[in-house]
Coordinates of C-alpha atoms and ligand atoms in Angstrom, one line a residue:
M1 CA -10.1 33.5 -13.7
E2 CA -9.1 31.4 -11.1
K3 CA -5.4 30.5 -9.8
I4 CA -3.1 27.7 -11.2
Y5 CA -3.0 25.4 -8.5
K6 CA 0.7 24.1 -7.6
S7 CA 1.6 20.4 -5.9
D8 CA 4.4 18.1 -6.2
F9 CA 2.1 15.1 -7.2
L10 CA -1.7 15.9 -9.1
V11 CA -4.1 12.8 -8.9
I12 CA -6.3 12.4 -11.7
G13 CA -9.6 10.6 -10.5
S14 CA -11.1 8.8 -7.2
G15 CA -11.3 5.7 -7.7
I16 CA -8.9 2.4 -5.9
A17 CA -6.3 3.3 -8.1
G18 CA -6.0 7.5 -7.5
L19 CA -6.5 7.2 -3.8
S20 CA -4.2 4.2 -3.2
Y21 CA -1.9 5.8 -4.6
A22 CA -2.4 9.1 -3.4
L23 CA -2.9 8.0 0.5
K24 CA 0.8 6.5 -0.5
V25 CA 2.8 9.6 -2.1
A26 CA 1.0 12.1 0.5
D27 CA 3.5 11.9 3.3
Y28 CA 6.4 12.7 0.8
G29 CA 4.7 15.9 -0.9
H30 CA 1.4 17.8 -1.0
V31 CA -1.7 15.9 -3.2
N32 CA -3.9 17.0 -5.3
I33 CA -7.2 15.1 -6.1
V34 CA -9.4 16.1 -9.1
T35 CA -12.3 14.3 -9.3
K36 CA -15.4 14.5 -12.0
S37 CA -18.3 13.5 -10.0
N38 CA -19.1 13.6 -6.2
G39 CA -15.4 11.8 -4.1
A40 CA -17.3 8.5 -3.9
E41 CA -18.6 8.2 -7.0
S42 CA -16.4 5.5 -9.9
N43 CA -16.8 2.0 -10.9
T44 CA -14.5 0.1 -7.6
R45 CA -17.9 1.5 -5.8
Y46 CA -20.2 -0.5 -7.3
A47 CA -18.2 -3.5 -7.6
Q48 CA -19.5 -6.5 -6.1
G49 CA -17.1 -9.8 -5.7
G50 CA -14.6 -9.0 -4.5
I51 CA -10.4 -9.0 -4.7
A52 CA -8.7 -12.1 -5.4
A53 CA -5.6 -12.7 -3.5
V54 CA -3.4 -16.0 -2.8
W55 CA -4.8 -16.9 1.3
S56 CA -5.9 -20.7 1.8
G57 CA -3.3 -22.8 2.8
E58 CA -4.9 -24.7 -0.7
D59 CA -4.1 -22.3 -3.1
S60 CA 0.1 -20.8 -3.8
Y61 CA 1.5 -18.4 -6.3
E62 CA 1.1 -20.7 -9.2
K63 CA -2.2 -21.4 -9.3
H64 CA -3.3 -17.8 -8.8
I65 CA -1.3 -17.3 -12.4
H66 CA -1.3 -19.8 -13.8
D67 CA -5.2 -19.1 -13.8
T68 CA -5.3 -14.9 -14.7
H69 CA -3.2 -16.6 -17.8
I70 CA -5.6 -19.0 -19.5
A71 CA -8.3 -15.8 -18.6
G72 CA -6.3 -14.3 -21.0
A73 CA -5.9 -16.2 -23.7
G74 CA -2.0 -16.3 -24.0
L75 CA -1.3 -12.3 -24.2
C76 CA -0.9 -11.9 -20.2
H77 CA 2.7 -10.6 -19.8
N78 CA 4.1 -12.8 -17.1
D79 CA 6.1 -10.4 -15.6
A80 CA 3.0 -8.4 -14.9
V81 CA 1.2 -11.5 -13.4
E82 CA 3.8 -12.6 -11.5
V83 CA 3.8 -9.0 -9.7
L84 CA 0.4 -8.9 -9.6
V85 CA 0.1 -12.3 -8.1
N86 CA 2.7 -12.3 -5.3
E87 CA 2.4 -9.1 -4.3
G88 CA -1.3 -9.1 -4.4
P89 CA -1.6 -10.6 -0.2
E90 CA 0.8 -7.5 1.3
R91 CA -1.7 -5.0 -0.3
I92 CA -5.0 -6.4 0.8
K93 CA -2.8 -6.9 4.6
E94 CA -2.5 -2.9 3.9
L95 CA -6.1 -2.2 3.2
I96 CA -7.6 -4.9 6.1
G97 CA -4.8 -2.6 8.5
L98 CA -6.9 0.4 6.8
G99 CA -10.1 -1.0 8.2
V100 CA -12.2 -2.9 5.4
E101 CA -13.7 -6.0 7.5
F102 CA -13.7 -8.7 5.1
D103 CA -16.7 -11.2 5.8
K104 CA -15.1 -14.0 7.6
L105 CA -16.3 -17.6 8.4
Q106 CA -18.7 -18.3 11.3
T107 CA -16.2 -21.1 12.7
A108 CA -14.1 -21.0 15.4
T109 CA -10.8 -20.2 13.2
G110 CA -12.3 -16.9 12.2
D111 CA -10.6 -17.1 9.0
Y112 CA -11.8 -15.7 5.7
D113 CA -14.9 -16.7 3.9
L114 CA -13.0 -16.8 0.6
A115 CA -15.2 -16.6 -2.6
R116 CA -14.4 -18.5 -5.9
E117 CA -15.5 -17.0 -9.6
G118 CA -15.4 -18.1 -12.8
G119 CA -11.7 -18.9 -13.8
H120 CA -10.5 -19.9 -10.4
T121 CA -9.4 -23.4 -9.5
E122 CA -10.0 -22.0 -6.0
K123 CA -11.9 -20.5 -3.6
R124 CA -9.3 -16.8 -3.3
I125 CA -11.8 -14.1 -3.6
L126 CA -11.9 -11.8 -0.2
H127 CA -15.5 -9.6 -0.4
V128 CA -17.7 -7.4 2.3
R129 CA -20.8 -9.4 1.2
D130 CA -21.8 -8.0 -2.4
L131 CA -20.6 -4.5 -1.3
T132 CA -16.9 -4.6 -1.6
G133 CA -16.4 -2.4 -3.7
A134 CA -18.2 0.5 -1.5
A135 CA -17.0 -0.6 1.7
V136 CA -13.2 0.1 -0.1
E137 CA -13.8 2.8 -1.4
G138 CA -15.9 4.3 1.7
I139 CA -12.5 3.5 4.1
L140 CA -9.6 5.1 1.1
L141 CA -12.3 8.2 0.8
K142 CA -12.2 8.6 4.3
K143 CA -8.7 8.2 5.3
A144 CA -7.7 10.6 2.1
S145 CA -10.2 13.0 3.6
E146 CA -8.2 13.1 7.2
H147 CA -4.8 13.3 5.7
P148 CA -3.2 17.1 6.3
N149 CA -1.6 16.8 2.9
I150 CA -4.0 15.7 0.5
Q151 CA -7.3 17.2 -1.2
L152 CA -10.1 16.6 -2.8
F153 CA -11.3 18.8 -5.9
E154 CA -15.1 17.7 -6.5
K155 CA -16.8 18.5 -9.4
H156 CA -13.2 19.0 -11.2
Y157 CA -12.8 17.3 -14.8
A158 CA -9.8 17.5 -16.2
V159 CA -10.1 18.6 -19.9
E160 CA -6.7 17.7 -21.0
L161 CA -2.7 17.1 -20.1
I162 CA -0.5 19.7 -20.1
T163 CA 2.7 18.7 -21.9
E164 CA 5.6 20.6 -23.1
H165 CA 3.9 21.3 -26.2
H166 CA 1.6 24.1 -23.4
V167 CA 4.2 25.7 -22.0
L168 CA 5.3 28.9 -23.3
N169 CA 8.9 29.4 -23.1
N170 CA 8.4 26.8 -25.8
L171 CA 11.5 24.1 -24.1
Q172 CA 13.1 22.3 -26.1
S173 CA 12.5 19.2 -24.7
A174 CA 13.9 15.6 -26.7
F175 CA 11.2 14.1 -24.2
N176 CA 7.4 14.7 -24.5
I177 CA 6.4 15.2 -20.4
C178 CA 3.5 16.0 -18.5
F179 CA 3.2 19.3 -16.4
G180 CA -0.4 18.8 -15.1
A181 CA -3.7 18.7 -16.4
Y182 CA -6.3 21.8 -17.7
V183 CA -9.5 20.7 -15.3
L184 CA -13.2 22.3 -15.2
N185 CA -14.5 23.5 -12.4
E186 CA -18.4 23.2 -12.7
K187 CA -19.3 25.6 -10.4
N188 CA -17.7 28.7 -12.0
E189 CA -17.3 26.7 -15.5
Q190 CA -13.9 28.3 -15.5
V191 CA -10.7 25.9 -16.9
I192 CA -7.5 26.4 -14.4
P193 CA -4.9 24.8 -14.9
F194 CA -3.3 22.1 -12.1
E195 CA 0.2 21.9 -12.3
A196 CA 2.2 19.0 -10.9
K197 CA 5.6 17.4 -10.6
F198 CA 4.0 14.3 -11.7
T199 CA 0.6 13.1 -12.6
M200 CA -1.3 10.1 -12.1
L201 CA -4.5 9.2 -14.7
A202 CA -6.1 6.9 -12.7
T203 CA -9.8 7.5 -14.0
G204 CA -11.0 4.4 -14.7
G205 CA -12.8 2.5 -17.6
A206 CA -15.4 3.1 -21.1
S207 CA -17.9 0.6 -21.0
R208 CA -20.5 2.8 -20.7
A209 CA -19.0 3.9 -24.9
F210 CA -21.9 0.7 -25.0
L211 CA -25.9 0.2 -25.1
H212 CA -25.7 -1.9 -21.7
S213 CA -23.3 -1.7 -19.7
T214 CA -23.0 -3.1 -16.4
N215 CA -20.6 0.8 -15.5
P216 CA -22.4 4.3 -13.5
D217 CA -22.2 7.6 -16.0
I218 CA -18.5 8.1 -14.8
A219 CA -17.3 6.0 -17.6
T220 CA -16.2 7.6 -20.8
G221 CA -12.6 6.7 -21.0
D222 CA -11.4 10.4 -20.3
G223 CA -7.9 9.4 -19.4
I224 CA -7.3 6.8 -22.0
A225 CA -8.7 9.8 -24.4
M226 CA -6.5 12.5 -23.3
A227 CA -3.3 10.7 -23.2
N228 CA -4.0 9.7 -26.8
R229 CA -4.4 13.7 -27.5
A230 CA -1.0 13.3 -25.8
G231 CA 0.5 11.0 -27.5
V232 CA 0.9 8.3 -25.1
R233 CA 1.5 4.9 -25.8
I234 CA -2.6 3.2 -25.6
A235 CA -2.7 -1.2 -26.3
N236 CA -4.6 -3.9 -26.6
M237 CA -8.0 -1.8 -27.0
E238 CA -10.2 -4.1 -29.0
F239 CA -10.6 -6.4 -25.5
V240 CA -13.7 -5.5 -23.8
Q241 CA -15.0 -7.3 -21.5
F242 CA -18.5 -8.4 -21.2
H243 CA -20.0 -9.7 -17.9
P244 CA -22.3 -12.4 -18.3
T245 CA -24.6 -11.7 -16.2
S246 CA -26.6 -8.1 -15.7
L247 CA -29.7 -7.8 -14.7
Y248 CA -32.4 -7.9 -17.3
D249 CA -34.5 -4.5 -17.1
P250 CA -35.8 -3.4 -20.2
G251 CA -35.9 0.7 -20.3
G252 CA -34.4 0.2 -16.3
E253 CA -30.5 0.7 -14.5
S254 CA -27.9 -1.4 -15.5
F255 CA -27.8 -4.3 -12.8
L256 CA -24.8 -6.4 -11.6
I257 CA -25.9 -9.8 -10.8
S258 CA -22.1 -11.5 -9.1
E259 CA -20.0 -13.7 -10.8
A260 CA -19.9 -14.8 -7.4
L261 CA -23.7 -16.2 -7.3
R262 CA -22.0 -18.9 -10.0
G263 CA -19.4 -19.1 -7.7
H264 CA -21.4 -20.1 -5.2
G265 CA -23.6 -22.5 -6.7
G266 CA -25.8 -19.9 -9.5
T267 CA -27.1 -22.1 -12.5
L268 CA -27.2 -20.9 -16.1
I269 CA -31.2 -21.6 -17.3
N270 CA -32.3 -20.9 -20.8
G271 CA -36.4 -19.7 -20.6
S272 CA -37.3 -23.9 -21.0
G273 CA -35.1 -24.0 -17.9
S274 CA -32.5 -26.1 -19.2
R275 CA -29.3 -25.7 -17.8
F276 CA -26.8 -25.3 -21.5
M277 CA -23.0 -24.2 -20.3
H278 CA -22.4 -27.6 -20.7
E279 CA -22.3 -27.3 -24.2
Y280 CA -20.5 -24.5 -24.5
D281 CA -17.5 -25.5 -22.0
E282 CA -16.9 -28.0 -19.4
R283 CA -16.4 -25.7 -17.0
A284 CA -20.3 -24.7 -17.3
E285 CA -20.7 -21.6 -15.8
L286 CA -17.2 -21.2 -14.2
A287 CA -15.2 -20.7 -17.2
P288 CA -13.8 -17.4 -17.5
R289 CA -16.1 -14.8 -18.1
D290 CA -16.0 -14.0 -22.7
I291 CA -16.8 -17.8 -23.0
V292 CA -20.1 -17.9 -20.6
A293 CA -21.1 -14.2 -22.0
R294 CA -20.3 -16.2 -25.8
G295 CA -22.4 -18.9 -24.4
I296 CA -25.3 -17.1 -23.6
D297 CA -25.5 -14.7 -26.6
T298 CA -25.1 -17.4 -28.3
E299 CA -28.0 -20.0 -26.4
M300 CA -30.4 -16.3 -26.8
K301 CA -29.8 -15.7 -30.3
K302 CA -30.6 -19.3 -31.3
R303 CA -33.7 -19.7 -28.9
R304 CA -34.8 -16.0 -29.9
E305 CA -35.0 -15.1 -26.2
E306 CA -34.6 -12.2 -24.4
C307 CA -32.8 -13.0 -21.9
V308 CA -31.6 -16.3 -19.7
F309 CA -31.6 -16.8 -15.9
L310 CA -29.3 -17.4 -12.5
D311 CA -31.3 -19.5 -10.8
M312 CA -30.3 -19.1 -6.7
T313 CA -33.8 -21.1 -5.8
H314 CA -31.8 -24.4 -4.9
F315 CA -30.5 -22.3 -1.8
D316 CA -31.1 -21.6 1.5
A317 CA -33.4 -18.1 2.0
D318 CA -31.7 -17.2 4.8
E319 CA -28.4 -17.8 3.1
I320 CA -28.9 -15.7 0.6
K321 CA -30.0 -13.0 2.4
M322 CA -27.2 -12.6 4.4
R323 CA -24.6 -13.1 1.8
F324 CA -26.2 -11.3 -1.2
P325 CA -27.9 -8.4 0.3
N326 CA -27.3 -6.0 -2.1
I327 CA -28.8 -7.9 -5.2
Y328 CA -31.2 -9.5 -2.4
Q329 CA -32.8 -5.9 -2.2
Y330 CA -32.3 -4.2 -5.5
C331 CA -34.3 -7.2 -7.2
L332 CA -36.8 -7.2 -5.0
K333 CA -37.2 -2.9 -4.5
T334 CA -36.9 -2.8 -8.9
I335 CA -38.6 -5.9 -10.3
D336 CA -40.5 -6.8 -7.3
L337 CA -38.1 -10.1 -7.9
D338 CA -37.2 -12.6 -4.8
I339 CA -34.5 -14.2 -6.1
T340 CA -34.7 -17.2 -3.6
K341 CA -37.7 -18.2 -5.3
E342 CA -37.6 -17.1 -8.8
P343 CA -34.6 -17.0 -11.3
I344 CA -33.1 -14.1 -12.1
P345 CA -33.0 -12.4 -15.6
V346 CA -29.8 -11.5 -16.9
V347 CA -28.0 -10.7 -20.2
P348 CA -24.3 -9.7 -20.7
A349 CA -23.4 -6.2 -21.1
A350 CA -20.5 -4.3 -21.2
H351 CA -17.8 -4.2 -18.3
Y352 CA -14.5 -3.2 -18.2
I353 CA -12.0 -2.5 -20.8
C354 CA -8.9 -4.2 -21.1
G355 CA -6.2 -2.2 -22.9
G356 CA -5.5 1.4 -21.9
I357 CA -2.0 2.7 -21.3
M358 CA 0.5 1.3 -21.7
T359 CA 2.6 1.0 -18.3
S360 CA 5.5 0.0 -17.4
L361 CA 5.8 -2.3 -13.7
S362 CA 5.9 1.1 -11.9
G363 CA 2.7 2.9 -13.5
Q364 CA 5.1 5.3 -15.6
T365 CA 3.9 5.6 -19.5
S366 CA 5.3 6.6 -22.4
M367 CA 5.1 10.5 -21.7
Q368 CA 7.7 11.5 -19.0
N369 CA 6.1 12.5 -15.5
L370 CA 2.8 10.8 -16.2
F371 CA 1.4 7.9 -14.5
A372 CA -1.6 5.6 -15.3
C373 CA -2.7 3.2 -12.7
G374 CA -6.3 1.6 -12.6
E375 CA -8.4 0.2 -15.6
V376 CA -7.4 3.8 -17.9
A377 CA -4.0 1.3 -17.7
H378 CA -2.6 -1.3 -20.0
T379 CA -0.1 -3.0 -17.1
G380 CA -0.3 -6.4 -19.4
V381 CA -1.7 -8.5 -16.3
H382 CA -4.9 -9.0 -18.0
G383 CA -4.1 -10.4 -21.7
A384 CA -6.6 -10.9 -23.9
N385 CA -9.3 -11.7 -21.2
R386 CA -9.5 -10.5 -17.4
L387 CA -10.1 -12.9 -14.8
A388 CA -12.9 -11.7 -12.2
S389 CA -11.6 -9.9 -9.2
N390 CA -8.5 -9.4 -10.8
S391 CA -8.5 -5.8 -11.0
L392 CA -9.4 -3.6 -7.4
L393 CA -5.8 -6.2 -7.2
E394 CA -4.5 -4.5 -10.1
G395 CA -5.1 -0.9 -8.9
L396 CA -3.9 -1.9 -5.2
V397 CA -1.1 -3.6 -6.4
F398 CA 0.4 -0.9 -10.0
A399 CA -0.8 2.0 -7.0
H400 CA 1.6 0.9 -4.7
R401 CA 4.4 0.7 -6.8
A402 CA 3.3 3.9 -8.7
A403 CA 4.2 5.4 -6.1
E404 CA 7.6 3.5 -4.5
K405 CA 9.1 5.2 -8.1
A406 CA 7.3 8.3 -8.0
I407 CA 8.5 9.6 -4.2
R408 CA 12.0 8.6 -6.0
K409 CA 12.4 10.2 -8.8
Q410 CA 13.6 13.5 -10.2
P411 CA 10.8 15.1 -12.1
R412 CA 12.1 16.4 -15.7
P413 CA 13.3 19.0 -16.3
F414 CA 15.0 20.2 -13.7
R415 CA 13.7 24.6 -14.0
E416 CA 10.0 26.2 -13.4
V417 CA 8.2 26.3 -16.5
S418 CA 5.8 28.7 -17.1
I419 CA 2.0 27.4 -17.9
P420 CA -0.1 29.8 -19.7
L421 CA -3.6 30.0 -18.6
W422 CA -6.9 28.2 -21.0
D423 CA -7.4 29.9 -23.7
E424 CA -10.9 30.6 -24.8
S425 CA -11.1 32.9 -27.3
G426 CA -12.3 31.9 -30.8
V427 CA -15.2 30.0 -29.3
Y428 CA -19.0 31.3 -29.8
S429 CA -21.4 28.5 -29.3
Q430 CA -22.5 26.3 -26.9
Y431 CA -23.1 22.7 -28.2
E432 CA -26.9 22.4 -27.5
W433 CA -27.3 19.3 -25.2
Y434 CA -30.6 17.4 -27.2
L435 CA -26.8 17.1 -29.7
I436 CA -25.6 15.6 -27.3
K437 CA -27.1 13.3 -26.0
H438 CA -28.5 12.1 -30.0
N439 CA -24.7 11.0 -29.9
F440 CA -24.6 9.5 -27.2
I441 CA -27.6 7.4 -27.9
E442 CA -26.0 7.2 -31.7
I443 CA -22.4 5.6 -30.2
R444 CA -23.8 3.3 -27.6
N445 CA -26.3 1.5 -30.4
I446 CA -23.8 1.7 -32.6
M447 CA -21.1 0.2 -30.4
W448 CA -23.4 -2.6 -29.3
N449 CA -24.3 -3.4 -32.5
Y450 CA -21.5 -3.9 -34.2
V451 CA -18.6 -4.2 -32.1
G452 CA -20.0 -5.9 -29.2
I453 CA -19.5 -10.5 -28.7
V454 CA -19.5 -11.2 -31.7
R455 CA -18.0 -9.2 -34.4
S456 CA -16.8 -9.7 -38.2
K457 CA -15.0 -7.5 -40.5
E458 CA -18.3 -6.0 -42.1
Q459 CA -20.1 -5.0 -39.2
L460 CA -16.6 -2.9 -37.7
H461 CA -15.9 -1.6 -41.1
R462 CA -19.5 0.1 -40.5
A463 CA -19.2 1.2 -37.4
S464 CA -16.4 2.7 -38.8
R465 CA -17.9 4.5 -41.4
R466 CA -20.5 5.8 -39.0
M467 CA -18.0 6.9 -36.1
T468 CA -15.6 8.8 -39.0
V469 CA -19.0 10.9 -38.8
I470 CA -19.5 11.3 -35.3
Y471 CA -15.8 11.7 -34.6
E472 CA -15.8 14.5 -37.0
E473 CA -18.5 16.4 -35.9
V474 CA -17.3 16.3 -32.4
E475 CA -14.0 17.6 -33.0
S476 CA -15.3 20.3 -35.3
Y477 CA -17.8 21.6 -32.5
Y478 CA -15.6 21.0 -29.5
S479 CA -13.3 23.7 -31.8
K480 CA -15.3 26.4 -31.0
S481 CA -17.8 25.4 -28.3
K482 CA -17.1 26.5 -24.9
V483 CA -16.2 23.3 -23.0
T484 CA -19.1 21.9 -20.3
K485 CA -18.3 18.4 -18.8
E486 CA -21.0 16.9 -21.2
L487 CA -19.1 18.1 -24.5
L488 CA -15.6 16.5 -22.7
E489 CA -17.6 13.4 -21.9
L490 CA -18.8 12.8 -25.5
R491 CA -15.8 13.7 -26.8
N492 CA -13.2 11.3 -25.1
L493 CA -16.3 8.5 -25.3
T494 CA -16.3 9.4 -29.5
A495 CA -12.2 9.0 -29.4
V496 CA -12.5 6.0 -27.5
A497 CA -15.1 4.2 -29.4
Y498 CA -13.3 5.1 -32.1
M499 CA -10.1 3.3 -30.7
I500 CA -11.8 0.2 -29.8
I501 CA -13.0 0.0 -33.5
K502 CA -9.7 1.1 -34.7
S503 CA -8.1 -1.7 -32.6
A504 CA -10.4 -4.6 -33.5
L505 CA -9.4 -4.2 -37.0
R506 CA -6.2 -4.7 -36.4
R507 CA -6.9 -8.1 -34.9
N508 CA -7.5 -10.5 -38.6
E509 CA -8.3 -13.8 -35.4
S510 CA -10.3 -14.8 -32.2
R511 CA -8.4 -15.0 -29.0
G512 CA -10.1 -13.8 -25.3
L513 CA -12.5 -10.9 -25.9
H514 CA -12.2 -10.6 -28.5
Y515 CA -14.4 -13.0 -31.4
M516 CA -14.7 -12.5 -35.1
I517 CA -17.0 -15.3 -37.2
D518 CA -14.7 -14.2 -39.7
H519 CA -11.7 -15.8 -38.3
P520 CA -12.6 -18.2 -35.7
K521 CA -9.6 -19.2 -34.0
K522 CA -5.9 -17.9 -32.6
K523 CA -3.2 -17.1 -35.1
D524 CA 0.1 -17.6 -33.5
Q525 CA 0.8 -14.0 -35.5
F526 CA -0.9 -11.8 -33.6
L527 CA 0.4 -13.7 -30.5
K528 CA 1.3 -9.0 -29.5
D529 CA -0.7 -6.3 -28.1
T530 CA -2.6 -3.7 -30.5
I531 CA -0.7 -0.1 -30.1
I532 CA -2.0 2.5 -30.7
Ligands
LIG1 P1 -12.6 3.7 -11.0 O1 -12.9 3.1 -9.6 O2 -13.8 3.9 -12.1 O3 -12.3 6.2 -10.6 C1 -12.0 6.7 -11.6 C2 -12.1 8.3 -11.0 O4 -11.9 8.8 -12.1 C3 -13.8 8.0 -10.8 O5 -13.3 8.8 -9.6 C4 -14.6 9.4 -11.6 O6 -15.1 9.8 -11.3 C5 -13.1 10.0 -12.1 N1 -12.7 10.7 -13.3 C6 -12.7 10.2 -14.8 N2 -12.8 10.5 -15.3 C7 -12.4 12.0 -15.1 C8 -12.3 13.7 -15.8 N3 -11.9 13.4 -16.7 N4 -11.6 14.3 -14.4 C9 -11.6 14.4 -13.2 N5 -12.1 12.7 -12.5 C10 -12.3 11.7 -13.5 N6 -13.4 -5.6 -9.7 C11 -12.8 -6.7 -9.3 O7 -11.9 -7.0 -9.5 N7 -13.9 -7.2 -8.5 C12 -15.1 -7.0 -7.9 O8 -15.9 -7.3 -7.7 C13 -15.7 -6.2 -9.4 N8 -17.2 -5.8 -9.3 C14 -16.7 -5.0 -10.3 C15 -18.7 -4.5 -10.2 C16 -19.3 -4.0 -11.3 C17 -20.9 -3.0 -11.1 C18 -18.5 -2.7 -11.8 C19 -18.8 -2.1 -13.1 C20 -17.2 -2.9 -11.7 C21 -16.6 -4.4 -11.1 N9 -15.1 -4.0 -11.2 C22 -15.0 -5.5 -9.9 C23 -14.3 -3.8 -11.8 C24 -13.5 -2.4 -10.6 O9 -14.0 -2.4 -10.4 C25 -13.0 -2.0 -11.7 O10 -11.9 -2.1 -12.4 C26 -12.2 -1.0 -10.5 O11 -13.1 -0.3 -9.4 C27 -11.9 0.7 -11.5 O12 -10.9 1.5 -10.5 P2 -9.9 2.6 -11.0 O13 -10.0 3.5 -9.6 O14 -9.4 2.3 -11.5 O15 -11.1 3.4 -11.4
LIG2 C1 -18.8 -9.3 -10.3 O1 -19.1 -9.7 -9.2 O2 -19.0 -10.3 -11.1 C2 -17.7 -8.3 -10.2 C3 -16.3 -9.1 -10.3 C4 -15.4 -8.4 -11.6 O3 -15.4 -7.3 -12.2 O4 -14.2 -8.6 -11.1

């Protein structure tokens, strides 16, 4: 058995939220970052469109705040939105200071090339061509690796939070306290306690719960599931954002076709080559995502077509190759399609979880010494539907605030506790990988078919019945099996899928991303968060 790792700060996850926080607290104590894949693997790395912030003279904080509220369909918390928007530009200046080179206009002024996306009334998206996430992740990771107080543990999977229920000396406490996390080292298959004064959950989203998703494999909702098991408050899990345009490539991997293409003037057309979004919303292709995704879904169902098309052929080919090199190359290589000559086949796919672990405006969760930040968190900024490119911004802004809080705070309790080692006595089997795989596929199909873009009570109940069986099966296997990454991911994804269904069943209205055919209108009595 390996030793216990101790640090002032434990960070779980190495995307924009975890790394930004780590870099800020590292001057005040030792930081251990655990991350379940390699350091760069994260949703952050795949972000294309960019980061929203008020930057130009024509824009204003009021406009960005207003756009965020409109997209959020009445559920955004105004204090959180104000923090996000007002503090955004300062955090972006810091990123630029670290070395992120956002694209500039080819003019003498050298101003940033601000893009527009759905739901934004102004151009305000800073980007690095269509590879913004990779540029940001690369710089943050480099800075973290250079910091003497930061130690990065790759292929280390956080299994459970260590809470007062685990500590040996039966600490009497009125509080729910976090002391770190049990972490599986994938190389030697040992689970090691990582003890820390403060723990930051920055584990990202859970959109892999759906058959079609823009997210990489890591997005299995681990942080939300761990927090839920530890009794931490979670909110608004019913609001799953489906991105309107992921590449339609049956059998292939999901790949995002950025909203920035529509922001650039790309048009959506159906199989007959006709534009259709005007029939669904006057803002057409630039309506907020929930509306565009539902418009596409309705159009596909109405016309019995498997996809719609995003047309960029009316632009100069060199301009498109220069502005969207990643998307251009990917389509050419994987489906042999030149996007400057032919429209791109697209379908909606699960993209972002608006709900998550409830936090204060400083990232504090309902558990002492435990912070959460980034996609895993519910700060209140996104309401019932996130405004495009507000997510990277949320990671930056609230990581900064959480760091400020953690630096100033004294952890509870004020005395040493004794952390027990991971106890594997009593486990006797290994959950077969093919069973895990089957369960994964089953969950992702259930969620796609019954808990997708358009929902109904009947379908949600059907999903709930099926998920109950899987939930019980997985928990039973977990209790008798040696833990593996695959089993842990299945367990967490099961829990998150269950939370999404249960939350959806509690909201008998349609609002933002949650659309119920049997309750097609907004209702004032549901103008509140769904809290688990
Ligand atoms: P992530 O970047 O997902 O990082 C999570 C980290 O936690 C990873 O390192 C992961 O390995 C680790 N982890 C997870 N579970 C565990 C565990 N149990 N133990 C240890 N480590 C764990 N947003 C925008 O604002 N603008 C965009 O242009 C944009 N484009 C996008 C394009 C794509 C294809 C996708 C998928 C998302 C996009 N988003 C965009 C959303 C945005 O990228 C994410 O919401 C944001 O990057 C989340 O950052 P994060 O740090 O919270 O999580
Ligand atoms: C995109 O580039 O379309 C993704 C932007 C986002 O998710 O905010």
